């Protein structure tokens, strides 16, 4: 029963919430009513059995709760001039009666509205990412706290602030105008990718991968693609942007099971057991990339950035073994990425690829002057140390490892660095 | 919804513009006014901060000081009070204003003041 309810929550939460927000135009009311309906289901379904149409049951229950609350609020608002209250009750009641016409097309529009409401540029990206996963996909506050590495009360407060901001600032529950659609899809893509990378950001505790939660960002991207398909105003670049983003996330996500060993330690790419990669996800991503690179589509800068990153991940995914990796091609792709979107992080990754393709010294020369851009990162000294060791510059390598170990906050990664340094001693 | 739009710009912005640039800026304000239409409740350009006087109470005593209440890198140059259906509509309108501005958009709230 719990498993059934969890599955129904996962499948139906966002859809039902979108319908309720569409009907009542109030996020707080809709969310509370739907949470109440699910709560009622956990009490009554084990006794009475799962209804034939669980979603319809939940929607009816939630609508009843919402209308009850509107009535209660109207009573509480007696201090308001009578006419105002009357007019408001009438208006809300009419909305409640007018069934939003739950046709598939209307429903897709309501869900898109919900996505654009939560992933709104008036919210900070992190808050928007958390709120979107919460409201569109029904991810729990506890899971969001885990994903974004904050305490649960902190996450709850962040979500409350975000909801309040949307209501106070007058953010509409509406589809963007056609002129704004492309930039708004861009914002959703940013929010989805932020949520995804949060799942792979090393924490300060022993928890290395919150991969399952990162997968929720993939679900969001799939949902957005699906909702936009058949949406007349969809700008031509939206499809390619989301395809490139989805390919990138699938490729990175496909390695999740091989990224940690039984003891919870990080397993770096060359040592990963490639049989444990999710090859169905890799195949799906390669198929997407094939269509993005066959010359039939045009990509904007943002989509190209995702595409280049995905093509790099695809080179790793395609290689039968670490030794078979096409490093010269990866180095070329990183150079293109750096031209398009220069950053210390991209330079660092490019240096690693160049070191593999042309030797450690070539990689080291690309690291020159990077320390200013990455002052507190343990990654830069860790990579320098590795390359110095390969170049036979052992004294410098030891010093670099010591620096990396002192900067690293993650238990598993620090253990890995200490083990590498021990090889030199 | 009623929104207050605070216009901030660099202290030298307006004075360093050429006559053509100033005319452009005025045209953009004109476009903005036309787009907002009847939603325009109020709007004023303000004299430079040198002309500002700040009133505060110190130990219960009102004191006047010369200058604005906050020293900032940008100065407040004017404001609009606008009735807009929602934030997206308002920001669409605000995009018509000169690009050198920073615009702080704040919703107004209802506070009843005793008669």
Short mmCIF file of C-alpha atoms in Angstrom, two decimals:
data_model
loop_
_atom_site.label_atom_id
_atom_site.label_comp_id
_atom_site.label_asym_id
_atom_site.label_seq_id
_atom_site.Cartn_x
_atom_site.Cartn_y
_atom_site.Cartn_z
CA UNK A 1 0.00 0.00 0.00
CA UNK A 2 2.77 2.44 0.94
CA UNK A 3 4.57 1.59 -2.28
CA UNK A 4 1.35 2.18 -4.26
CA UNK A 5 0.81 5.51 -2.54
CA UNK A 6 4.42 6.53 -3.15
CA UNK A 7 4.06 5.68 -6.81
CA UNK A 8 0.77 7.59 -7.10
CA UNK A 9 2.34 10.58 -5.32
CA UNK A 10 5.26 10.49 -7.73
CA UNK A 11 3.12 10.16 -10.84
CA UNK A 12 0.21 12.38 -9.92
CA UNK A 13 1.40 15.10 -7.54
CA UNK A 14 2.49 17.69 -10.11
CA UNK A 15 -0.43 17.02 -12.43
CA UNK A 16 -3.00 17.37 -9.65
CA UNK A 17 -1.30 20.40 -8.16
CA UNK A 18 -1.28 22.11 -11.56
CA UNK A 19 -5.01 21.49 -11.91
CA UNK A 20 -5.72 22.83 -8.43
CA UNK A 21 -3.59 25.94 -8.89
CA UNK A 22 -5.29 26.49 -12.23
CA UNK A 23 -8.67 26.27 -10.56
CA UNK A 24 -8.06 28.19 -7.34
CA UNK A 25 -5.20 30.47 -8.46
CA UNK A 26 -3.57 30.14 -5.07
CA UNK A 27 -0.43 28.11 -4.60
CA UNK A 28 -0.66 27.82 -0.79
CA UNK A 29 -4.28 26.73 -0.88
CA UNK A 30 -3.71 24.18 -3.64
CA UNK A 31 -0.63 22.68 -2.01
CA UNK A 32 -2.22 22.37 1.44
CA UNK A 33 -5.40 20.87 0.00
CA UNK A 34 -3.49 18.28 -2.03
CA UNK A 35 -1.25 17.36 0.91
CA UNK A 36 -4.43 16.91 3.00
CA UNK A 37 -5.94 14.71 0.30
CA UNK A 38 -2.86 12.46 0.24
CA UNK A 39 -2.91 12.36 4.02
CA UNK A 40 -6.56 11.28 3.93
CA UNK A 41 -5.63 8.60 1.41
CA UNK A 42 -2.97 7.13 3.70
CA UNK A 43 -5.65 6.81 6.38
CA UNK A 44 -8.58 5.48 4.37
CA UNK A 45 -7.14 3.47 1.49
CA UNK A 46 -5.56 0.74 3.65
CA UNK A 47 -9.03 0.21 5.14
CA UNK A 48 -11.24 0.73 2.06
CA UNK A 49 -8.86 -0.31 -0.70
CA UNK A 50 -7.39 1.82 -3.47
CA UNK A 51 -10.15 3.52 -5.45
CA UNK A 52 -10.62 2.60 -9.11
CA UNK A 53 -9.37 6.02 -10.19
CA UNK A 54 -6.94 7.18 -7.47
CA UNK A 55 -6.13 10.50 -9.16
CA UNK A 56 -9.80 11.46 -9.48
CA UNK A 57 -10.36 10.51 -5.82
CA UNK A 58 -7.45 12.70 -4.74
CA UNK A 59 -8.54 15.61 -6.91
CA UNK A 60 -12.09 15.50 -5.56
CA UNK A 61 -10.84 15.29 -1.97
CA UNK A 62 -8.41 18.17 -2.53
CA UNK A 63 -11.07 20.35 -4.18
CA UNK A 64 -13.39 19.78 -1.23
CA UNK A 65 -10.64 20.77 1.21
CA UNK A 66 -9.84 23.89 -0.78
CA UNK A 67 -13.47 25.01 -0.90
CA UNK A 68 -13.85 24.35 2.83
CA UNK A 69 -10.86 26.50 3.51
CA UNK A 70 -12.09 29.33 1.29
CA UNK A 71 -15.38 29.29 3.24
CA UNK A 72 -13.53 29.29 6.56
CA UNK A 73 -11.38 32.21 5.44
CA UNK A 74 -14.44 34.14 4.36
CA UNK A 75 -15.93 33.67 7.83
CA UNK A 76 -12.66 34.76 9.42
CA UNK A 77 -12.59 37.82 7.18
CA UNK A 78 -15.86 39.11 8.61
CA UNK A 79 -14.16 42.35 9.46
CA UNK A 80 -13.88 43.12 5.78
CA UNK A 81 -16.74 45.13 4.29
CA UNK A 82 -19.52 42.66 3.58
CA UNK A 83 -19.65 43.35 -0.12
CA UNK A 84 -16.00 42.59 -0.66
CA UNK A 85 -16.31 39.26 1.11
CA UNK A 86 -19.44 38.37 -0.83
CA UNK A 87 -17.86 39.22 -4.13
CA UNK A 88 -14.80 37.18 -3.29
CA UNK A 89 -16.73 34.12 -2.17
CA UNK A 90 -18.80 34.27 -5.30
CA UNK A 91 -15.76 34.60 -7.47
CA UNK A 92 -13.92 31.72 -5.78
CA UNK A 93 -17.02 29.55 -5.81
CA UNK A 94 -17.44 30.11 -9.54
CA UNK A 95 -13.87 29.10 -10.12
CA UNK A 96 -14.37 26.03 -7.98
CA UNK A 97 -17.48 25.03 -9.90
CA UNK A 98 -16.09 25.64 -13.34
CA UNK A 99 -14.22 22.41 -13.83
CA UNK A 100 -10.96 23.34 -15.51
CA UNK A 101 -11.95 20.97 -18.33
CA UNK A 102 -9.41 18.25 -17.56
CA UNK A 103 -8.70 17.56 -21.24
CA UNK A 104 -5.14 16.41 -22.02
CA UNK A 105 -4.27 19.67 -23.81
CA UNK A 106 -5.66 21.87 -21.02
CA UNK A 107 -3.84 19.73 -18.49
CA UNK A 108 -0.52 20.02 -20.33
CA UNK A 109 -0.96 23.79 -20.30
CA UNK A 110 -1.68 23.81 -16.56
CA UNK A 111 1.44 21.77 -15.85
CA UNK A 112 3.56 24.02 -18.06
CA UNK A 113 2.19 27.02 -16.16
CA UNK A 114 3.23 25.37 -12.91
CA UNK A 115 6.75 24.75 -14.24
CA UNK A 116 7.08 28.37 -15.40
CA UNK A 117 5.67 29.64 -12.12
CA UNK A 118 8.22 27.75 -10.00
CA UNK A 119 11.23 28.20 -12.26
CA UNK A 120 10.66 31.95 -12.49
CA UNK A 121 13.57 34.38 -12.93
CA UNK A 122 12.26 36.45 -10.00
CA UNK A 123 13.50 33.65 -7.71
CA UNK A 124 17.15 32.86 -7.00
CA UNK A 125 18.12 29.79 -9.06
CA UNK A 126 18.62 27.52 -6.04
CA UNK A 127 15.27 28.45 -4.56
CA UNK A 128 13.61 28.02 -7.94
CA UNK A 129 15.24 24.59 -8.37
CA UNK A 130 14.04 23.39 -4.97
CA UNK A 131 10.53 24.77 -5.45
CA UNK A 132 10.19 23.28 -8.93
CA UNK A 133 11.17 19.80 -7.74
CA UNK A 134 8.84 20.17 -4.75
CA UNK A 135 5.77 21.41 -6.59
CA UNK A 136 6.07 19.93 -10.06
CA UNK A 137 7.47 16.52 -9.09
CA UNK A 138 6.40 16.26 -5.45
CA UNK A 139 9.93 15.64 -4.13
CA UNK A 140 9.80 15.76 -0.33
CA UNK A 141 11.37 18.56 1.69
CA UNK A 142 13.63 16.00 3.41
CA UNK A 143 14.94 14.76 0.05
CA UNK A 144 15.45 18.33 -1.18
CA UNK A 145 17.48 19.11 1.94
CA UNK A 146 19.64 16.07 1.21
CA UNK A 147 20.04 17.03 -2.44
CA UNK A 148 21.06 20.63 -1.72
CA UNK A 149 23.11 19.75 1.38
CA UNK A 150 21.19 21.87 3.86
CA UNK A 151 19.30 21.01 7.05
CA UNK A 152 15.63 20.14 6.58
CA UNK A 153 14.31 23.20 8.48
CA UNK A 154 16.55 25.38 6.30
CA UNK A 155 15.07 23.84 3.16
CA UNK A 156 11.52 24.21 4.54
CA UNK A 157 12.20 27.89 5.23
CA UNK A 158 13.71 28.36 1.76
CA UNK A 159 10.61 26.85 0.14
CA UNK A 160 8.30 29.00 2.25
CA UNK A 161 10.23 32.14 1.31
CA UNK A 162 10.05 31.23 -2.36
CA UNK A 163 6.30 30.59 -2.25
CA UNK A 164 5.77 33.88 -0.42
CA UNK A 165 7.86 35.79 -2.92
CA UNK A 166 5.85 34.41 -5.83
CA UNK A 167 2.58 35.42 -4.19
CA UNK A 168 3.71 38.84 -2.98
CA UNK A 169 5.52 39.84 -6.17
CA UNK A 170 2.50 38.95 -8.29
CA UNK A 171 4.17 36.28 -10.43
CA UNK A 172 1.38 35.03 -12.72
CA UNK A 173 0.26 31.42 -13.13
CA UNK A 174 0.49 31.88 -16.87
CA UNK A 175 2.34 30.70 -19.94
CA UNK A 176 5.03 33.16 -21.07
CA UNK A 177 4.24 35.21 -24.14
CA UNK A 178 5.75 33.78 -27.34
CA UNK A 179 8.47 36.51 -27.33
CA UNK A 180 9.58 35.47 -23.83
CA UNK A 181 9.18 31.72 -24.17
CA UNK A 182 12.75 30.96 -25.30
CA UNK A 183 14.34 32.84 -22.43
CA UNK A 184 11.95 31.29 -19.93
CA UNK A 185 12.76 27.78 -21.19
CA UNK A 186 16.38 28.74 -20.72
CA UNK A 187 15.67 29.54 -17.08
CA UNK A 188 13.96 26.17 -16.55
CA UNK A 189 16.94 24.41 -18.20
CA UNK A 190 19.32 26.24 -15.85
CA UNK A 191 17.20 25.31 -12.86
CA UNK A 192 17.04 21.65 -13.93
CA UNK A 193 20.79 21.44 -14.49
CA UNK A 194 21.45 23.13 -11.15
CA UNK A 195 19.31 20.52 -9.41
CA UNK A 196 21.11 17.77 -11.30
CA UNK A 197 24.62 18.95 -10.46
CA UNK A 198 23.59 19.45 -6.81
CA UNK A 199 23.10 15.69 -6.67
CA UNK A 200 26.69 15.13 -7.74
CA UNK A 201 28.34 17.89 -5.71
CA UNK A 202 30.54 16.30 -3.08
CA UNK A 203 29.21 16.93 0.40
CA UNK A 204 31.25 17.45 3.52
CA UNK A 205 30.09 14.16 5.03
CA UNK A 206 30.56 10.57 3.91
CA UNK A 207 27.65 10.83 1.42
CA UNK A 208 29.31 10.94 -1.99
CA UNK A 209 26.50 10.61 -4.48
CA UNK A 210 22.92 11.64 -4.10
CA UNK A 211 22.37 10.22 -7.53
CA UNK A 212 18.81 9.05 -7.24
CA UNK A 213 17.79 12.61 -6.41
CA UNK A 214 19.82 14.00 -9.29
CA UNK A 215 17.64 11.76 -11.43
CA UNK A 216 14.65 13.93 -10.53
CA UNK A 217 16.18 16.71 -12.64
CA UNK A 218 16.13 14.31 -15.59
CA UNK A 219 12.47 13.66 -14.90
CA UNK A 220 11.84 17.41 -14.93
CA UNK A 221 13.64 17.84 -18.25
CA UNK A 222 11.72 14.94 -19.80
CA UNK A 223 8.46 16.42 -18.55
CA UNK A 224 9.26 19.84 -19.98
CA UNK A 225 10.16 18.33 -23.37
CA UNK A 226 6.95 16.34 -23.38
CA UNK A 227 4.81 19.32 -22.38
CA UNK A 228 6.38 21.60 -24.98
CA UNK A 229 5.90 19.08 -27.76
CA UNK A 230 2.76 20.08 -29.56
CA UNK A 231 2.82 23.47 -27.90
CA UNK A 232 2.31 25.74 -30.87
CA UNK A 233 4.42 28.64 -29.59
CA UNK A 234 7.47 26.47 -28.92
CA UNK A 235 10.50 28.34 -30.25
CA UNK A 236 12.66 26.33 -32.66
CA UNK A 237 15.68 26.44 -30.33
CA UNK A 238 13.84 25.02 -27.31
CA UNK A 239 13.85 21.45 -28.58
CA UNK A 240 17.58 21.38 -29.26
CA UNK A 241 18.40 23.02 -25.93
CA UNK A 242 16.42 20.45 -23.97
CA UNK A 243 17.70 17.53 -26.09
CA UNK A 244 21.31 18.57 -25.47
CA UNK A 245 20.66 19.03 -21.76
CA UNK A 246 18.92 15.66 -21.49
CA UNK A 247 21.77 13.90 -23.32
CA UNK A 248 24.32 15.50 -21.00
CA UNK A 249 22.45 14.53 -17.86
CA UNK A 250 21.78 10.97 -19.06
CA UNK A 251 25.45 10.38 -19.83
CA UNK A 252 26.64 11.70 -16.48
CA UNK A 253 23.87 9.88 -14.65
CA UNK A 254 24.59 6.58 -16.42
CA UNK A 255 27.80 6.22 -14.39
CA UNK A 256 26.20 6.65 -10.95
CA UNK A 257 26.50 3.02 -9.77
CA UNK A 258 30.18 2.82 -10.72
CA UNK A 259 31.17 6.10 -9.03
CA UNK A 260 31.48 4.70 -5.51
CA UNK A 261 32.83 1.38 -4.32
CA UNK A 262 31.38 -0.89 -1.63
CA UNK A 263 33.18 1.11 1.07
CA UNK A 264 31.67 4.38 -0.20
CA UNK A 265 34.93 5.64 -1.69
CA UNK A 266 35.06 7.60 -4.94
CA UNK A 267 35.98 5.56 -7.99
CA UNK A 268 37.45 7.81 -10.66
CA UNK A 269 36.48 7.39 -14.27
CA UNK A 270 39.50 5.31 -15.43
CA UNK A 271 38.99 2.75 -12.65
CA UNK A 272 35.22 2.47 -12.99
CA UNK A 273 33.67 -0.89 -13.89
CA UNK A 274 32.10 0.02 -17.23
CA UNK A 275 29.76 -2.95 -17.04
CA UNK A 276 28.02 -1.14 -14.21
CA UNK A 277 27.18 1.88 -16.36
CA UNK A 278 23.55 2.13 -17.43
CA UNK A 279 23.98 1.33 -21.11
CA UNK A 280 20.33 1.91 -22.00
CA UNK A 281 20.68 5.52 -20.84
CA UNK A 282 23.93 5.90 -22.80
CA UNK A 283 22.20 4.57 -25.92
CA UNK A 284 19.36 7.06 -25.51
CA UNK A 285 21.83 9.94 -25.10
CA UNK A 286 23.93 8.90 -28.12
CA UNK A 287 20.76 8.75 -30.17
CA UNK A 288 19.86 12.30 -29.11
CA UNK A 289 23.39 13.50 -29.91
CA UNK A 290 23.28 11.86 -33.32
CA UNK A 291 20.27 13.93 -34.26
CA UNK A 292 21.78 17.12 -32.82
CA UNK A 293 24.98 16.76 -34.86
CA UNK A 294 23.67 15.54 -38.24
CA UNK A 295 23.57 19.09 -39.57
CA UNK A 296 19.79 19.31 -39.68
CA UNK A 297 19.35 21.54 -36.63
CA UNK A 298 20.70 24.90 -35.54
CA UNK A 299 21.74 25.43 -31.95
CA UNK A 300 22.08 28.66 -30.00
CA UNK A 301 25.09 29.31 -27.74
CA UNK A 302 23.40 27.86 -24.68
CA UNK A 303 22.44 24.62 -26.44
CA UNK A 304 25.94 24.39 -27.93
CA UNK A 305 27.42 24.61 -24.45
CA UNK A 306 25.31 21.68 -23.25
CA UNK A 307 26.03 19.84 -26.52
CA UNK A 308 29.82 20.15 -26.19
CA UNK A 309 29.68 18.91 -22.61
CA UNK A 310 27.49 16.01 -23.71
CA UNK A 311 29.83 15.15 -26.59
CA UNK A 312 32.73 15.00 -24.13
CA UNK A 313 30.77 12.71 -21.81
CA UNK A 314 29.82 10.63 -24.88
CA UNK A 315 33.48 10.03 -25.75
CA UNK A 316 33.96 8.45 -22.32
CA UNK A 317 30.74 6.49 -22.65
CA UNK A 318 31.73 5.14 -26.08
CA UNK A 319 35.21 4.00 -25.04
CA UNK A 320 35.30 0.27 -24.28
CA UNK A 321 38.05 0.85 -21.72
CA UNK A 322 39.82 3.82 -20.16
CA UNK A 323 42.83 3.10 -22.38
CA UNK A 324 40.63 3.27 -25.51
CA UNK A 325 39.48 6.84 -24.75
CA UNK A 326 39.93 9.27 -27.63
CA UNK A 327 41.74 11.99 -25.63
CA UNK A 328 42.78 14.17 -28.59
CA UNK A 329 39.09 14.49 -29.55
CA UNK A 330 38.11 15.30 -25.96
CA UNK A 331 40.87 17.93 -25.77
CA UNK A 332 39.52 19.51 -28.97
CA UNK A 333 35.98 19.56 -27.59
CA UNK A 334 37.18 21.20 -24.37
CA UNK A 335 39.05 23.85 -26.36
CA UNK A 336 35.80 24.63 -28.21
CA UNK A 337 33.92 24.76 -24.91
CA UNK A 338 36.51 27.09 -23.42
CA UNK A 339 36.19 29.44 -26.41
CA UNK A 340 32.41 29.50 -25.98
CA UNK A 341 32.23 29.68 -22.19
CA UNK A 342 35.61 30.36 -20.59
CA UNK A 343 35.91 29.45 -16.91
CA UNK A 344 38.62 28.11 -14.58
CA UNK A 345 36.68 24.85 -14.22
CA UNK A 346 36.62 24.28 -17.98
CA UNK A 347 40.32 25.10 -18.23
CA UNK A 348 41.04 22.58 -15.48
CA UNK A 349 39.14 19.83 -17.29
CA UNK A 350 40.82 20.76 -20.58
CA UNK A 351 44.24 20.52 -18.93
CA UNK A 352 43.47 16.96 -17.83
CA UNK A 353 42.43 15.99 -21.36
CA UNK A 354 45.51 17.63 -22.90
CA UNK A 355 47.74 15.84 -20.38
CA UNK A 356 46.25 12.52 -21.50
CA UNK A 357 46.53 13.40 -25.17
CA UNK A 358 49.95 15.11 -25.25
CA UNK A 359 51.65 14.34 -21.93
CA UNK A 360 51.76 15.66 -18.37
CA UNK A 361 53.90 18.72 -19.11
CA UNK A 362 51.46 20.00 -21.76
CA UNK A 363 48.66 19.67 -19.22
CA UNK A 364 50.66 21.40 -16.50
CA UNK A 365 51.35 24.40 -18.70
CA UNK A 366 47.58 24.91 -19.10
CA UNK A 367 47.23 25.09 -15.31
CA UNK A 368 49.51 28.14 -15.08
CA UNK A 369 47.78 31.11 -13.47
CA UNK A 370 44.62 29.23 -12.57
CA UNK A 371 45.07 29.43 -8.79
CA UNK A 372 43.69 32.98 -8.64
CA UNK A 373 40.41 31.84 -10.21
CA UNK A 374 40.07 28.77 -7.96
CA UNK A 375 41.53 29.88 -4.62
CA UNK A 376 39.82 27.43 -2.27
CA UNK A 377 39.35 24.47 -4.58
CA UNK A 378 41.19 21.24 -3.77
CA UNK A 379 40.69 20.12 -7.38
CA UNK A 380 43.40 22.32 -8.87
CA UNK A 381 46.22 21.18 -6.52
CA UNK A 382 44.93 17.58 -6.72
CA UNK A 383 45.21 17.58 -10.52
CA UNK A 384 48.52 19.43 -10.45
CA UNK A 385 49.82 16.82 -8.00
CA UNK A 386 48.75 13.96 -10.24
CA UNK A 387 50.35 15.52 -13.32
CA UNK A 388 53.56 16.45 -11.44
CA UNK A 389 53.83 12.86 -10.25
CA UNK A 390 53.48 11.59 -13.81
CA UNK A 391 56.12 14.07 -14.94
CA UNK A 392 58.47 12.66 -12.28
CA UNK A 393 58.54 15.94 -10.31
CA UNK A 394 57.94 14.15 -7.00
CA UNK A 395 58.87 16.89 -4.52
CA UNK A 396 56.50 19.35 -6.17
CA UNK A 397 53.86 16.61 -6.37
CA UNK A 398 54.08 15.95 -2.61
CA UNK A 399 53.64 19.65 -1.82
CA UNK A 400 50.64 19.86 -4.17
CA UNK A 401 49.03 16.78 -2.56
CA UNK A 402 49.50 18.34 0.89
CA UNK A 403 47.76 21.50 -0.29
CA UNK A 404 44.92 19.52 -1.90
CA UNK A 405 44.40 17.41 1.24
CA UNK A 406 44.28 20.54 3.42
CA UNK A 407 41.62 22.12 1.17
CA UNK A 408 39.43 19.04 0.67
CA UNK A 409 36.30 18.91 2.84
CA UNK A 410 34.97 15.57 1.58
CA UNK A 411 35.97 12.49 3.60
CA UNK A 412 35.97 10.06 0.69
CA UNK A 413 37.93 12.34 -1.64
CA UNK A 414 40.46 13.20 1.06
CA UNK A 415 41.08 9.49 1.70
CA UNK A 416 41.68 9.05 -2.02
CA UNK A 417 44.19 11.94 -2.11
CA UNK A 418 46.04 10.58 0.94
CA UNK A 419 46.31 7.19 -0.75
CA UNK A 420 47.78 8.81 -3.89
CA UNK A 421 50.28 10.78 -1.84
CA UNK A 422 51.31 7.59 -0.02
CA UNK A 423 52.39 6.11 -3.36
CA UNK A 424 55.07 8.83 -3.51
CA UNK A 425 56.37 8.49 0.03
CA UNK B 1 -1.60 44.92 -8.53
CA UNK B 2 0.06 48.16 -7.60
CA UNK B 3 3.84 48.28 -8.08
CA UNK B 4 6.44 50.86 -7.13
CA UNK B 5 9.31 51.01 -9.61
CA UNK B 6 12.40 52.68 -8.26
CA UNK B 7 14.81 53.95 -10.89
CA UNK B 8 18.50 53.95 -10.01
CA UNK B 9 21.40 54.89 -12.25
CA UNK B 10 25.03 55.89 -12.03
CA UNK B 11 25.50 59.34 -10.45
CA UNK B 12 26.92 60.81 -13.63
CA UNK B 13 24.66 58.93 -16.05
CA UNK B 14 22.36 61.66 -17.23
CA UNK B 15 24.83 64.57 -17.18
CA UNK B 16 27.43 62.75 -19.25
CA UNK B 17 24.99 61.86 -22.01
CA UNK B 18 25.06 63.71 -25.29
CA UNK B 19 21.95 65.62 -26.33
CA UNK B 20 21.11 62.79 -28.75
CA UNK B 21 21.44 60.18 -26.06
CA UNK B 22 19.22 62.21 -23.75
CA UNK B 23 16.64 62.51 -26.49
CA UNK B 24 16.81 58.73 -26.98
CA UNK B 25 16.26 58.17 -23.28
CA UNK B 26 13.25 60.47 -23.30
CA UNK B 27 11.83 58.60 -26.28
CA UNK B 28 12.19 55.36 -24.35
CA UNK B 29 10.30 56.85 -21.45
CA UNK B 30 7.64 57.88 -23.95
CA UNK B 31 7.38 54.28 -25.26
CA UNK B 32 7.09 53.10 -21.69
CA UNK B 33 4.29 55.57 -20.91
CA UNK B 34 2.37 54.53 -24.00
CA UNK B 35 2.73 50.80 -23.18
CA UNK B 36 1.62 51.26 -19.56
CA UNK B 37 -1.33 53.44 -20.63
CA UNK B 38 -3.99 53.76 -17.96
CA UNK B 39 -1.90 51.62 -15.58
CA UNK B 40 0.28 54.67 -14.92
CA UNK B 41 -0.72 55.98 -11.48
CA UNK B 42 2.23 58.32 -10.85
CA UNK B 43 5.76 58.96 -11.91
CA UNK B 44 8.35 61.62 -11.19
CA UNK B 45 11.97 62.36 -11.94
CA UNK B 46 13.90 63.44 -8.87
CA UNK B 47 16.49 66.18 -8.35
CA UNK B 48 20.05 64.98 -7.67
CA UNK B 49 20.84 63.60 -4.18
CA UNK B 50 22.69 66.83 -3.34
CA UNK B 51 19.24 68.34 -3.00
CA UNK B 52 18.11 65.63 -0.58
CA UNK B 53 17.39 66.24 3.10
CA UNK B 54 17.03 63.32 5.50
CA UNK B 55 14.94 63.51 8.65
CA UNK B 56 15.65 61.08 11.48
CA UNK B 57 14.86 61.03 15.19
CA UNK B 58 17.74 60.91 17.61
CA UNK B 59 16.78 60.35 21.26
CA UNK B 60 13.26 61.35 20.36
CA UNK B 61 14.39 64.60 18.74
CA UNK B 62 13.89 65.15 15.02
CA UNK B 63 17.12 66.01 13.25
CA UNK B 64 17.66 67.03 9.68
CA UNK B 65 20.81 66.07 7.81
CA UNK B 66 22.06 66.99 4.40
CA UNK B 67 22.00 64.27 1.74
CA UNK B 68 20.17 60.98 1.00
CA UNK B 69 19.58 58.29 3.67
CA UNK B 70 21.92 55.81 2.06
CA UNK B 71 25.18 56.40 0.25
CA UNK B 72 25.08 54.04 -2.70
CA UNK B 73 27.04 53.49 -5.88
CA UNK B 74 23.87 54.25 -7.84
CA UNK B 75 21.53 57.13 -7.13
CA UNK B 76 17.77 57.16 -7.10
CA UNK B 77 16.71 59.17 -10.11
CA UNK B 78 12.96 58.77 -10.12
CA UNK B 79 10.05 56.44 -9.67
CA UNK B 80 6.86 55.14 -11.20
CA UNK B 81 3.74 53.91 -9.47
CA UNK B 82 2.02 51.45 -11.78
CA UNK B 83 -1.03 49.28 -11.77
CA UNK B 84 -0.18 46.06 -13.63
CA UNK B 85 -1.97 42.72 -13.89
CA UNK B 86 1.15 40.82 -12.80
CA UNK B 87 4.95 40.90 -12.54
CA UNK B 88 5.57 39.48 -16.03
CA UNK B 89 3.50 42.21 -17.68
CA UNK B 90 5.23 44.88 -15.63
CA UNK B 91 8.74 43.63 -16.43
CA UNK B 92 7.82 43.51 -20.12
CA UNK B 93 6.93 47.19 -19.90
CA UNK B 94 10.03 48.02 -17.87
CA UNK B 95 12.26 46.58 -20.57
CA UNK B 96 11.30 49.61 -22.67
CA UNK B 97 13.09 52.00 -20.28
CA UNK B 98 16.74 53.03 -20.87
CA UNK B 99 19.11 50.09 -20.44
CA UNK B 100 21.45 51.99 -18.10
CA UNK B 101 18.87 51.89 -15.31
CA UNK B 102 18.66 49.46 -12.44
CA UNK B 103 14.99 49.09 -11.62
CA UNK B 104 13.84 47.85 -8.27
CA UNK B 105 10.29 46.57 -8.52
CA UNK B 106 8.34 46.39 -5.30
CA UNK B 107 4.71 45.39 -4.91
CA UNK B 108 2.68 47.78 -2.79
CA UNK B 109 0.72 46.34 0.11
CA UNK B 110 -2.53 47.50 1.63
CA UNK B 111 -2.11 49.17 4.99
CA UNK B 112 -5.12 50.86 6.45
CA UNK B 113 -4.33 54.18 8.07
CA UNK B 114 -6.86 55.41 10.64
CA UNK B 115 -8.94 58.22 9.22
#
